[in-house]
XYZ file of C-alpha atoms in Angstrom:
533
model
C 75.724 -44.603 -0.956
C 73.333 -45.309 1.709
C 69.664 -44.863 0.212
C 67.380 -42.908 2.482
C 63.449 -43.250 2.735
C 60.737 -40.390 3.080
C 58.279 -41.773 5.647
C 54.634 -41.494 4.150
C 51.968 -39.822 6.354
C 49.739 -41.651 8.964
C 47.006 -43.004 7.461
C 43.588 -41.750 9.347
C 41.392 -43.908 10.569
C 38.178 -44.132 9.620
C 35.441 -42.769 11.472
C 33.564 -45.636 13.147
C 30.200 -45.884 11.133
C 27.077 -44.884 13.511
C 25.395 -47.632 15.601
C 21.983 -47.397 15.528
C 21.570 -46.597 18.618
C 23.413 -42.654 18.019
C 21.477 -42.407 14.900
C 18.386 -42.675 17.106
C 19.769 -40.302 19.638
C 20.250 -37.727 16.449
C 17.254 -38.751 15.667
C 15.445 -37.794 18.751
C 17.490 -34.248 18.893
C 16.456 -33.229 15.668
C 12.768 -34.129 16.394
C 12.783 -32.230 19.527
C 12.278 -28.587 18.377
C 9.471 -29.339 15.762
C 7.822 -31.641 18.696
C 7.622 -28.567 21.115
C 6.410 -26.271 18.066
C 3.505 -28.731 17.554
C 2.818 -28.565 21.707
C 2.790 -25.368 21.515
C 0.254 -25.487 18.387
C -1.697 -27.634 20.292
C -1.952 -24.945 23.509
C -3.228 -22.660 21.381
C -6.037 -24.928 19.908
C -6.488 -25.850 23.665
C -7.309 -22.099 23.970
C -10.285 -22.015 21.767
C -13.941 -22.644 22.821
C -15.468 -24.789 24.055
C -12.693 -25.039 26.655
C -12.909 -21.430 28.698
C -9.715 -21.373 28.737
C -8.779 -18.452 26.516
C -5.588 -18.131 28.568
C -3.497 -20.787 27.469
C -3.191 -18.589 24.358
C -0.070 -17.030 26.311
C 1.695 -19.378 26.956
C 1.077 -20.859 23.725
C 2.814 -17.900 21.669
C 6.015 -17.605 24.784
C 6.558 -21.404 23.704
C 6.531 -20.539 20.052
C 8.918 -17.528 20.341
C 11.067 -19.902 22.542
C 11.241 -22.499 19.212
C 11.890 -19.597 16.999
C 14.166 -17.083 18.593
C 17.782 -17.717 16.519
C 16.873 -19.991 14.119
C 17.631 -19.338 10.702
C 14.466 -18.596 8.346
C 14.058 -21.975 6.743
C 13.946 -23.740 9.717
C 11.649 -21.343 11.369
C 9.773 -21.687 8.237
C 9.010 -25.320 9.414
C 8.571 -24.883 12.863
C 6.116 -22.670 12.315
C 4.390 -24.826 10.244
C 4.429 -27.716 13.014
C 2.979 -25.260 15.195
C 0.140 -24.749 12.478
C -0.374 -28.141 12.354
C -0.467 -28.812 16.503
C -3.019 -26.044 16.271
C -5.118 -26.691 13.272
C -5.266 -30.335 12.848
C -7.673 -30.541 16.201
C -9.341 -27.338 15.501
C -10.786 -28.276 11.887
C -11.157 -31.898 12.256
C -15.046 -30.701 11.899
C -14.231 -30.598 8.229
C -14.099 -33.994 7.757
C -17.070 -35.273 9.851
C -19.596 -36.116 6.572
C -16.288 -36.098 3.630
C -13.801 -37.973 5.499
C -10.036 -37.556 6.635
C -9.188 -36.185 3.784
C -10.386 -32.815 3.116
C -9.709 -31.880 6.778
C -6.376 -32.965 6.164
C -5.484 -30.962 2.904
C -6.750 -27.705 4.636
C -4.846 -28.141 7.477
C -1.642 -28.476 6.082
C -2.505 -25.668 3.398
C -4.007 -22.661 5.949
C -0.354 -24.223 8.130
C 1.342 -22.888 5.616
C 0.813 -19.148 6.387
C 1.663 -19.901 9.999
C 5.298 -21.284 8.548
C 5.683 -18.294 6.863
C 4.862 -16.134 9.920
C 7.379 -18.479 11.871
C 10.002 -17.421 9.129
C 9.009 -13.932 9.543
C 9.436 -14.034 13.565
C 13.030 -15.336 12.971
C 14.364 -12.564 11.144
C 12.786 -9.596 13.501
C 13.897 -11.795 16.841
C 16.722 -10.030 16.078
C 15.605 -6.755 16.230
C 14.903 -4.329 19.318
C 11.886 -4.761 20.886
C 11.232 -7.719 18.674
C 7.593 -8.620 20.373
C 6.079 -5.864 18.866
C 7.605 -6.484 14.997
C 6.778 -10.196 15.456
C 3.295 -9.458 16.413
C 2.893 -7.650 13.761
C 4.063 -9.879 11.235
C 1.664 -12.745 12.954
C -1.031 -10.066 12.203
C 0.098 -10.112 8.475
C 0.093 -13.916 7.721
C -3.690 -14.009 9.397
C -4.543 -10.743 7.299
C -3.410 -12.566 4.394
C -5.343 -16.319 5.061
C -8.453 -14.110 5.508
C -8.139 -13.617 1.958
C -6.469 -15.926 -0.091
C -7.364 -18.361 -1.607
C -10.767 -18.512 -2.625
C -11.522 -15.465 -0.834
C -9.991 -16.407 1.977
C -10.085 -18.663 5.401
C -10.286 -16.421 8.590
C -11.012 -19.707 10.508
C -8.859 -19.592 13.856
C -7.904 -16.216 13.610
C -6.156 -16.030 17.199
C -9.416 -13.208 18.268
C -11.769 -15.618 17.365
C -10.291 -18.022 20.626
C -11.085 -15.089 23.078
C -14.528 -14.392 23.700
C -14.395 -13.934 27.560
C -10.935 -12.972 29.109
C -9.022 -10.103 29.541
C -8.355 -9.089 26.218
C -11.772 -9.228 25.009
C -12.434 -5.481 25.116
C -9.849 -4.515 22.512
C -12.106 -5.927 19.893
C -14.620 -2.605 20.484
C -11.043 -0.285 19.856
C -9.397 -2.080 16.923
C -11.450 -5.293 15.984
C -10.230 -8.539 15.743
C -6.768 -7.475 14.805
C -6.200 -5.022 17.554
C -7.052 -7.852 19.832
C -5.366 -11.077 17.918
C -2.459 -8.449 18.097
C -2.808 -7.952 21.874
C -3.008 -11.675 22.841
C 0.043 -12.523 20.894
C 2.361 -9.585 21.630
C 1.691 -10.699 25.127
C 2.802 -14.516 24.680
C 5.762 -12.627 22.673
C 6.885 -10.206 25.632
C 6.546 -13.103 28.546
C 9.111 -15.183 25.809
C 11.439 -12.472 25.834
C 11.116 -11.455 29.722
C 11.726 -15.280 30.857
C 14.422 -15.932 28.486
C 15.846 -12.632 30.139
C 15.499 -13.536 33.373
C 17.064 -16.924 33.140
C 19.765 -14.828 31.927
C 20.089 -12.645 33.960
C 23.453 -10.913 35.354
C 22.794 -7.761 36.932
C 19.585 -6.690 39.074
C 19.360 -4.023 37.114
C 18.418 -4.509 33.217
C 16.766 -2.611 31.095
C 16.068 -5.315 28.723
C 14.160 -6.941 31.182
C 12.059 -3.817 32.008
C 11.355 -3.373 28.471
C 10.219 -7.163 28.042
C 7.851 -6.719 31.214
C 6.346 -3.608 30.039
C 5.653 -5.442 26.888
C 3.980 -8.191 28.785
C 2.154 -5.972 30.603
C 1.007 -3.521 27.675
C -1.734 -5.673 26.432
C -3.425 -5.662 29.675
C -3.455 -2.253 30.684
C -4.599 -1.365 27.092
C -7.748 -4.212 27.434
C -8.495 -2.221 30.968
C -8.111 0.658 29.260
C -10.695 0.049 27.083
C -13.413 -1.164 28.830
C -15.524 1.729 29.004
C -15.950 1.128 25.174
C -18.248 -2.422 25.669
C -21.551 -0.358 26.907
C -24.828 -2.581 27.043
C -27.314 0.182 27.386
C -30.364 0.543 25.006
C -29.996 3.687 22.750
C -32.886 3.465 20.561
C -35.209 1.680 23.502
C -35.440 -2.716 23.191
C -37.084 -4.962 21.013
C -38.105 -8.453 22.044
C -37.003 -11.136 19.849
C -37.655 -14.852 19.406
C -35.192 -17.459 17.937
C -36.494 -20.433 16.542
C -34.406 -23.660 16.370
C -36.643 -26.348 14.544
C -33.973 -29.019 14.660
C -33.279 -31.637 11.523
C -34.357 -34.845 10.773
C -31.093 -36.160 10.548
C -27.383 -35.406 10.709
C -24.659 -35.229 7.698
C -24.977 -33.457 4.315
C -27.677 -35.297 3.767
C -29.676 -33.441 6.750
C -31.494 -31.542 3.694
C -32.646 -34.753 1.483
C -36.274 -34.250 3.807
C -36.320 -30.603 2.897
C -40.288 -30.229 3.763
C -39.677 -31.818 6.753
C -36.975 -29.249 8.215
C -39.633 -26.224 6.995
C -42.418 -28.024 9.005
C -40.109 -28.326 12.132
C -39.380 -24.728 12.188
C -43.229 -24.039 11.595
C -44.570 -26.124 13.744
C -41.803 -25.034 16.560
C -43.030 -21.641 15.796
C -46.736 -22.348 16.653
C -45.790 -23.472 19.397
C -44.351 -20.415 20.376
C -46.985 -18.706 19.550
C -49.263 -21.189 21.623
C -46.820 -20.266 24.484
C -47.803 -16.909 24.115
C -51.566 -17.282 23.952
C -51.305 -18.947 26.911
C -49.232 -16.191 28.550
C -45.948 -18.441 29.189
C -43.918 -16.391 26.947
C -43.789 -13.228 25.912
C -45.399 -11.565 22.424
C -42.019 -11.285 20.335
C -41.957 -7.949 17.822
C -39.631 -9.987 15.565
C -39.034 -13.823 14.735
C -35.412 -15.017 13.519
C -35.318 -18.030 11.522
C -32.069 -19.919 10.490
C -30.598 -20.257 7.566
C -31.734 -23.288 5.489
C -34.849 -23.263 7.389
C -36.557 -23.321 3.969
C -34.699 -25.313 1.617
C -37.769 -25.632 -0.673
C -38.180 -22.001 -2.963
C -41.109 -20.001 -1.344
C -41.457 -18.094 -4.097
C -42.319 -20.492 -6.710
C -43.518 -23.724 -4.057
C -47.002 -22.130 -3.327
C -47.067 -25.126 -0.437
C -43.920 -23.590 1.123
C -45.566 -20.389 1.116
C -48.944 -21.380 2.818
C -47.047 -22.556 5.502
C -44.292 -19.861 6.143
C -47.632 -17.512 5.779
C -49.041 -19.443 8.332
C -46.748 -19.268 10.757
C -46.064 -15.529 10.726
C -49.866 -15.049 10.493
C -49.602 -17.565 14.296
C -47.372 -15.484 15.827
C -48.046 -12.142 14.479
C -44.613 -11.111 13.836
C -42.262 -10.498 10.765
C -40.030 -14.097 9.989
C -36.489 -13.549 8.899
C -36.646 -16.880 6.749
C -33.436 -18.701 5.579
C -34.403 -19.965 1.751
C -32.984 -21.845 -1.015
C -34.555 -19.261 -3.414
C -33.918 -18.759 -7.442
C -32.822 -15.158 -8.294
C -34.453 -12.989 -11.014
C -31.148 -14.008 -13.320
C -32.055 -17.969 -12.509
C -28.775 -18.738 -10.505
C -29.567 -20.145 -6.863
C -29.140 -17.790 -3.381
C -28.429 -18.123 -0.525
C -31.036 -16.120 0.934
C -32.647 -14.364 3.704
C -36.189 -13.474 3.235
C -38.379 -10.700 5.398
C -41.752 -12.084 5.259
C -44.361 -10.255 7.031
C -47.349 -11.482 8.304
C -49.798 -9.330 6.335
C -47.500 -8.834 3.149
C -45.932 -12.096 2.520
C -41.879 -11.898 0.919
C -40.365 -8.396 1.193
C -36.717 -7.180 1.286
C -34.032 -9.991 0.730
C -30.498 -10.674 1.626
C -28.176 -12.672 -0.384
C -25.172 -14.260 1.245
C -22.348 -12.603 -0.217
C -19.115 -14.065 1.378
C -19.931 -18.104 -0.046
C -18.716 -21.101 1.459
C -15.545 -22.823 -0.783
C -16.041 -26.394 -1.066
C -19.586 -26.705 0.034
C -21.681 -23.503 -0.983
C -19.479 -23.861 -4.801
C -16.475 -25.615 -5.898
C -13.513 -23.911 -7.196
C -12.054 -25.653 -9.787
C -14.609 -28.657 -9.661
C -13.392 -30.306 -12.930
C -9.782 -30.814 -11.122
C -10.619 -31.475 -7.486
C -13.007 -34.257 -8.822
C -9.777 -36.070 -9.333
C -9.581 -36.700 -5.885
C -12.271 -37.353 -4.903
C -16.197 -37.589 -6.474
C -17.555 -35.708 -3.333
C -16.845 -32.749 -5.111
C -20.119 -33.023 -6.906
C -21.898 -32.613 -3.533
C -20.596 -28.838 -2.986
C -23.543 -26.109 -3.926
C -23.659 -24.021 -6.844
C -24.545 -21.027 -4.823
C -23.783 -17.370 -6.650
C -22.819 -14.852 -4.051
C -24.738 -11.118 -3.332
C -23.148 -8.494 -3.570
C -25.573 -5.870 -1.639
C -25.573 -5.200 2.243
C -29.476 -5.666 3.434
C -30.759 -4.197 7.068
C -34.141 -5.370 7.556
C -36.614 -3.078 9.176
C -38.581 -5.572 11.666
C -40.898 -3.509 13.631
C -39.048 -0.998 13.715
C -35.828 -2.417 14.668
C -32.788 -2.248 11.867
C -32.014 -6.122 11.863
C -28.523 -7.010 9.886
C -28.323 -10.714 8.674
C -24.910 -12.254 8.447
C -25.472 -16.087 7.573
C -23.339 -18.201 8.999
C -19.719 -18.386 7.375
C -19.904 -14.710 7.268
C -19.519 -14.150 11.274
C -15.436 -14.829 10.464
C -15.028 -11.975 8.153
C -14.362 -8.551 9.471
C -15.505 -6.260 6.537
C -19.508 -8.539 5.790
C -19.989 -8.017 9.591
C -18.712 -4.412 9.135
C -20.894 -3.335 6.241
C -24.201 -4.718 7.710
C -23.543 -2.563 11.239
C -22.629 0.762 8.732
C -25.650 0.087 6.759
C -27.811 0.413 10.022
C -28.194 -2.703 11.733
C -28.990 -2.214 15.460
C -29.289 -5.797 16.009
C -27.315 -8.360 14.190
C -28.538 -12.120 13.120
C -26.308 -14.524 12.591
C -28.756 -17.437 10.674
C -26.671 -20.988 10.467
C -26.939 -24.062 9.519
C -24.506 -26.720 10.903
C -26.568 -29.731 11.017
C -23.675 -30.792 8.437
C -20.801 -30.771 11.445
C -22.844 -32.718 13.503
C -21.852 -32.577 17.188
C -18.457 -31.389 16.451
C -16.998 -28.533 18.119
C -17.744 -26.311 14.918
C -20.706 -24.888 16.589
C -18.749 -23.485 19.383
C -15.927 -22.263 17.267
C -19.069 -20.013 15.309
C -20.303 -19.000 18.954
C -17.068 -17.570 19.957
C -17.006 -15.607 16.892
C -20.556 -14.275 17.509
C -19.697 -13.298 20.733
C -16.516 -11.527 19.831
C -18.724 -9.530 17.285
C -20.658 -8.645 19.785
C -18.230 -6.574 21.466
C -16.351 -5.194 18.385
C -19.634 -3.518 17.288
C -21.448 -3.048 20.250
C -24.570 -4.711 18.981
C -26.847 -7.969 20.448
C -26.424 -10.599 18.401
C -29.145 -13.361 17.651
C -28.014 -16.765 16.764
C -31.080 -18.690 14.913
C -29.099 -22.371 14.287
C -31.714 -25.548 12.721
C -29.683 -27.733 14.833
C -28.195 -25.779 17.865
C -26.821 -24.310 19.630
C -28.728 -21.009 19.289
C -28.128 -18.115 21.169
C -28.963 -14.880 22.133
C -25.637 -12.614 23.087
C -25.778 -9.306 24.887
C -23.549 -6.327 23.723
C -20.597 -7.544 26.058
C -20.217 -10.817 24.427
C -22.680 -12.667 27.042
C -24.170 -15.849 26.341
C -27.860 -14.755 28.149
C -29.925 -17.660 26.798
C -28.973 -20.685 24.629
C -30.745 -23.827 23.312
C -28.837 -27.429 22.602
C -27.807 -29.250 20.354
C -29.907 -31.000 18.070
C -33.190 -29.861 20.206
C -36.433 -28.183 19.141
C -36.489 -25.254 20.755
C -37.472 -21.431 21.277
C -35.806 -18.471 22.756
C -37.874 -15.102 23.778
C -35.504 -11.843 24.958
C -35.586 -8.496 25.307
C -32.515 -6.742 23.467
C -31.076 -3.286 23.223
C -31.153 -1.610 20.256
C -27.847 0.716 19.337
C -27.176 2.614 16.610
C -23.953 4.333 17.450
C -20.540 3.046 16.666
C -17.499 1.656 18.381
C -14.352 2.876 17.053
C -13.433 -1.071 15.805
C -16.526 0.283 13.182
C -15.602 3.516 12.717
C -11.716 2.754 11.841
C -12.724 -0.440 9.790
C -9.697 -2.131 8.117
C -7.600 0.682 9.211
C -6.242 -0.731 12.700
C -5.320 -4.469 10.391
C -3.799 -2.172 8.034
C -1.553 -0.220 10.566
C -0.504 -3.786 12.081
C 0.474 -5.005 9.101
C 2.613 -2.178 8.345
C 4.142 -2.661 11.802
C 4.903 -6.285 10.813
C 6.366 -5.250 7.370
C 8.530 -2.360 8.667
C 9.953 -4.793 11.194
C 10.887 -7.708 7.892
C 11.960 -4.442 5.477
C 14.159 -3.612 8.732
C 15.792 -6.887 9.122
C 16.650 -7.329 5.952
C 18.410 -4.499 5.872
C 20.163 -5.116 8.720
C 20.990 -8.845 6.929
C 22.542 -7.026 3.843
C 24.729 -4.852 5.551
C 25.819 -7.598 7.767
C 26.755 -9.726 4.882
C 28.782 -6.558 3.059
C 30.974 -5.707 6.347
C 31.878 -10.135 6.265
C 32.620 -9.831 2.501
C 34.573 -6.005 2.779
């Protein structure tokens, strides 16, 4: 019997292990999506002040919907969070001038966060019809959301806040900074979707591509549109108003260790003003604006401080919006702005009410001293929790110090409560010649507009300002410079829509950006049924 064999089956080969060379090549592919989400993050910081080149914004949300469109959610997750980083790495590096790398750093990888999840968010309504306007809308939501959590929020480099001049500028007056963050990035969206389109194209004709231009487009028409809305004209007649920058003895948060010394710079810069006037140089102001911090020492309880403040107001025979470390009635410190006429002395007060995390108090100071002992230099500071108007002369004045200028609803309440003028006292001595002071300016300026009010910017170190109803920078001082500003101003008392609507144009665009995530996830489940069925 002849024995037969079963032949046993070809052994495969093994794979040839990767060179190092390929791996570097994978390498190198895999980078190259989170790379161009970080350019792209870094466009949009390139957008902010003080470059004028609020444009770049565009382009900078078309490159970010190009990263996004089609990718699942978790990797859109971390693109957008590379695209947080390009973009807020540069733009808070202020944050670490006086503290060091490391603050700066934590925020920035923290507030990125919020922009990963609005990357995850544009992924799964990329899919939907007309997908600009659901994704801009869910951008909307993720800044709606870091201007309030946590710690009261971060509105820092909310996308308005990076277009004071420009085409888009006007929305602000219709719908506030949401309308017009909304505007700027449905734009970048549509000119995504219309390129993409057009490098796609098959037929002349395609509706698609008429629907992603007059997406493009919309935004512009509806800032033209609303132009009529930014109106400059006095209402209630003018007021002429003086800004006094005394400047600091030094930089860093040590600025304040000579507090006398800052009070007798803004004195003595005030008598000279006042000196100006007597001699007919400039003219007699009807109000003075001080900044904040201007009187670090308690005038209520120093009788020194109090001589001098009454000495200058007495000089230049005006009311003194002062800036004071004061004590309140309950013994916890303020924040506080002080009306101090020349007759009368101390009168109506305003207590900061939207305080600083990590410098005006520390959250959680017991556990963040574990990393590091700076902690221990953050304030103590209690917040208000009353709006103020001042009456100077006649003129309603509403203080919003500093921090304040990047939240909607402070800036909102102090308008409603009668302000015809707003002051915006600040202090950034601490930032030293960072680009923080800019960043503040642009958000002053974009007030402006929203609420169709002047707004005075009294800063100890510069750069003060004085900003016309249309957002115009008419006079400004520099940095780190004694220095005086005199102008005539309108006062208005009656309100844009932005004021009228309040939160009510942030609340409709967030609803826009959840209907478009409830929609497709919907659309997800019901895919995933029909594969299973």
């Amino acid at each position: 019997m002849t024995a037969t064999t079963t032949p046993t089956p070809q052994q495969e080969r093994p794979a040839p292990l990767p060179t190092a060379e390929s791996r570097g090549k994978r390498l190198l592919r895999g980078l190259r999506w989170p790379a161009a989400a970080a350019l792209a993050g870094v466009l949009l910081y390139a957008s902010f002040p003080p470059r004028p080149l609020w444009w770049l914004a565009v382009p900078a949300f078309a490159g970010l919907a190009w990263c996004l469109r089609g990718r699942t959610w978790k990797a859109a997750f971390g693109l957008g969070w590379c695209f947080g980083l390009g973009f807020l790495l540069p733009l808070l590096s202020w944050t670490g001038v006086d503290v060091g790398p490391l603050p700066w750093i934590a925020l920035a990888l923290v507030e990125a966060l919020f922009l990963g999840a609005a990357g995850a968010g544009i992924a799964l309504v990329a899919r939907l019809p007309l997908w600009p306007l659901w994704a801009a809308g869910v951008w909307i939501t993720a800044e709606a959301a870091r201007a309030r959590f946590p710690f009261g929020g971060f509105p820092w480099g909310k996308v308005a806040f990076g277009q004071p001049e420009g085409v888009f500028l006007p929305l602000a007056a219709l719908g506030g900074t949401p309308l017009l963050g909304f505007a700027v990035v449905l734009c970048g969206f549509g000119l995504s979707d219309l390129v993409r389109r057009l490098i796609a194209l098959r037929r002349v004709r395609d509706r698609g591509v008429a629907l992603a231009a007059a997406l493009t487009a919309l935004p512009v028409a509806a800032s033209v549109a609303a132009l009529p809305l930014v109106d400059t004209a006095a209402e209630d007649g003018t007021a002429t108003v003086a800004v006094v920058q005394g400047n600091v003895p030094r930089l860093g948060l040590d600025f304040n260790a000579q507090r006398r010394a800052v009070l007798d710079y803004h004195v003595r810069e005030t008598e000279r003003l006042a000196q100006r006037v007597k001699d007919g140089e400039a003219e007699q102001p009807d109000l003075v604006l001080w900044p904040e911090n201007s009187s670090d020492i308690d005038p209520y309880v120093n009788l020194d401080a109090r001589e001098v403040i009454d000495r200058a107001a007495k000089a230049i025979k005006a009311p003194i919006s002062v800036g004071a470390v004061a004590t309140a009635d309950d013994g916890t410190p303020r924040n506080r702005q002080i009306l101090w006429d020349p007759e009368t002395g101390p009168g109506a007060f305003y207590d900061k009410r939207q305080l600083q995390p990590f410098g005006e108090y520390m959250p959680y100071r017991s556990f963040f001293r574990i990393f590091s002992s700076d902690v221990d230099r953050a304030g103590r500071f209690v917040p208000g929790d009353r709006t103020q108007v001042f009456d100077m002369a006649g003129a309603g004045v509403g203080p919003i110090t500093c921090y304040e200028a990047a939240f909607d609803s402070v800036v909102r309440d102090q308008v409603r409560a009668g302000a015809q003028i707003l002051s915006v006292p600040s202090n950034n001595a601490t930032f030293g010649r960072s680009q923080m002071t800019y960043q503040q300016l642009a958000m002053d300026r974009v007030r402006a507009v929203e609420h169709g009010r002047p707004v005075l910017v009294p800063v100890t170190s510069g750069v003060s300002a004085v900003i016309t109803p249309d957002g115009r920078i008419v006079q400004r001082t520099e940095l780190f410079t004694a220095d005086s500003l005199v102008a005539e101003v309108p006062l208005r008392s009656s309100l844009t829509p932005a004021t009228q609507l309040g939160v009510a144009p942030e609340l409709a665009l967030v609803a826009l950006g959840l209907a478009g995530l409830g929609w497709a996830g919907a659309a997800t489940v019901r895919a995933r049924r029909t594969r299973t069925e």
